[in-house]
Steps between C-alpha positions, in 0.01 A plus 500: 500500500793764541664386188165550346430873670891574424421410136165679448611816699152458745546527828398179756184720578450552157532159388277399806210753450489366146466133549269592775331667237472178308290303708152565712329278749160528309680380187658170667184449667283523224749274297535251790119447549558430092675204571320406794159516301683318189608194766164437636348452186402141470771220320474370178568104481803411437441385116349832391799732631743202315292536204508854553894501475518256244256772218657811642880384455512151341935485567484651859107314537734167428774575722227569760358195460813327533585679808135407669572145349843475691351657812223248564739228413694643792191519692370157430851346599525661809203425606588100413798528684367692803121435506305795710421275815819429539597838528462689839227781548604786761231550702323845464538697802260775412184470641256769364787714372612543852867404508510633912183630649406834417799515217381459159696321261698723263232468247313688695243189566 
C-alpha cells in the first residue's frame, strides 16, 4: 500500500477515503441478500443441471461429467470400504440451540 501511494502521489488518507468511497453497506447488503435469495431457491435433480452442462458447453459439460463420474466412484468406494455404521457419530451436545444455559449458540439459535 505505500509503494502503491508512493507511486500514485495520493496520500494514505487519500488512498483510504477513496476505497472507502468504493464500497457502501446498503450495496453489500443488497448484493448479499442476492445470493442468499438465489441459494434458497429450490434444487434441480441432479440429471437436469448435468444435462444442463452438457447443452450449454458440450467440452467443459463432458469434463463435468467426468469429474461427477470420478467423484461418485470415490464416493461409492468409500463407502464399501468404510460403510456408515461402522463409522462413529459424535453425539450432539446442543439441546435446543443452547450450548450452556442462557448462551445461545453462535448461530444465534
Amino acid at each position: 500500500a505505500v509503494v502503491s501511494t508512493q507511486s500514485t502521489g495520493m496520500t494514505v488518507g487519500e488512498m483510504h477515503e477513496r476505497v472507502t468511497a468504493m464500497y457502501s453497506w446498503s450495496d453489500v447488503t443488497r448484493r448479499t441478500e442476492q445470493v442468499y435469495r438465489e441459494c434458497s431457491k429450490p434444487k434441480q435433480p441432479l440429471t437436469s443441471r448435468l444435462d444442463l452442462q452438457w447443452s450449454r458447453a458440450p467440452v467443459a459439460g463432458t469434463l463435468y461429467y467426468i469429474c461427477y463420474a470420478i467423484s461418485y466412484l470415490i464416493f461409492v468406494i468409500t463407502s464399501w470400504l468404510q460403510p456408515e455404521h461402522t463409522i462413529e457419530v459424535v453425539p450432539c451436545r446442543y439441546e435446543d440451540g443452547i450450548v450452556e444455559k442462557g448462551r445461545p449458540n453462535r448461530l444465534g439459535r
